[in-house]
């Protein structure tokens, strides 16, 4: 009789239409003794099938993989401390350094509606370090921006962050890409307050954004801002030429831009542009990067894909999901969710919180 490896961990991703406590109890009853964690999001997918209402479960089976789950709250009051505590609890029983030949991955699932998710990620990285694989994404609802759920230890939480630590003798790797390119010149952030970009070079941020668009022949008013900004987000230039994307959602009085994720005071920022072809190309690059870094058979993959990418792609979102599958390998099981911001290491940088980005975590067999 063929031996079946034990279930070591389950990642559970749901949409937000369910009672979170009842869902946690139901999942726990169906996965007795199996450590599991997850969150609610704006959509979930298995392969190329996207559900705007539903649940996906990914089961990792192994006799050797080590898994730890940590949760901390409230992220709304001190996101960095919550990140530190959740990562510390996830890694509590782990060796301080990764065993030779082994690979360590940390999946961060913060509430992206109530707090500063970028600060949460900084706290987790402070504990987990930069020399490991980072992935994850912000828990969200179906764009109501009201309440999200995070799951850990068989219970449901909100205003929290869940961190999953995985040590495996097989290689794990991520690929992360967004597909946006520069549209306007770099400008200096002269005033930012958390997730509100107030001023660029001592002018109201929206006025500078408008002028940038006008220089390219595009007219943007407040009423049409959200639609235009969907394809023209902001990018924070990195030392290696990459850009971390910030998604400006709306104009706030007196002329600032409210973004998904903080914009650091004093940094450079520029308006970016993107289109469906670039987004699907980025999905291909992310999946290819993860596959090539594993450099061997892949047992499965978790994908964290921004909800705003889905909104840009519309009916062609299936092209993106199919791309993840085809680039990782037709026989590789792929599951994921539509996140409110993503976690990963872009280029040669440090792990950060991103917007409008696709993160592929490939698990070696």
Coordinates of C-alpha atoms in Angstrom, one line a residue, residues 3 16 18 21 35 41 45 55 61 76 104-105 109 202 220-221 226 232 235 282 331 343 362:
X3 CA 2.4 5.6 2.0
X16 CA -15.8 37.7 2.9
X18 CA -19.2 34.1 5.4
X21 CA -16.2 32.4 13.4
X35 CA -2.3 23.4 11.6
X41 CA -10.0 38.4 0.5
X45 CA -8.9 31.0 -7.3
X55 CA -13.3 29.0 -0.4
X61 CA 1.7 17.1 3.0
X76 CA -4.4 49.6 13.8
X104 CA 12.6 29.0 4.9
X105 CA 9.5 30.9 3.8
X109 CA -1.3 38.0 6.0
X202 CA 5.6 71.7 -1.6
X220 CA -7.7 64.3 -15.0
X221 CA -10.3 65.9 -12.7
X226 CA -10.2 56.9 -9.6
X232 CA -1.8 55.2 -13.6
X235 CA 5.8 54.2 -8.1
X282 CA 4.4 40.5 -15.4
X331 CA 0.6 19.5 -13.5
X343 CA 4.3 41.1 0.4
X362 CA 6.6 28.1 -5.5

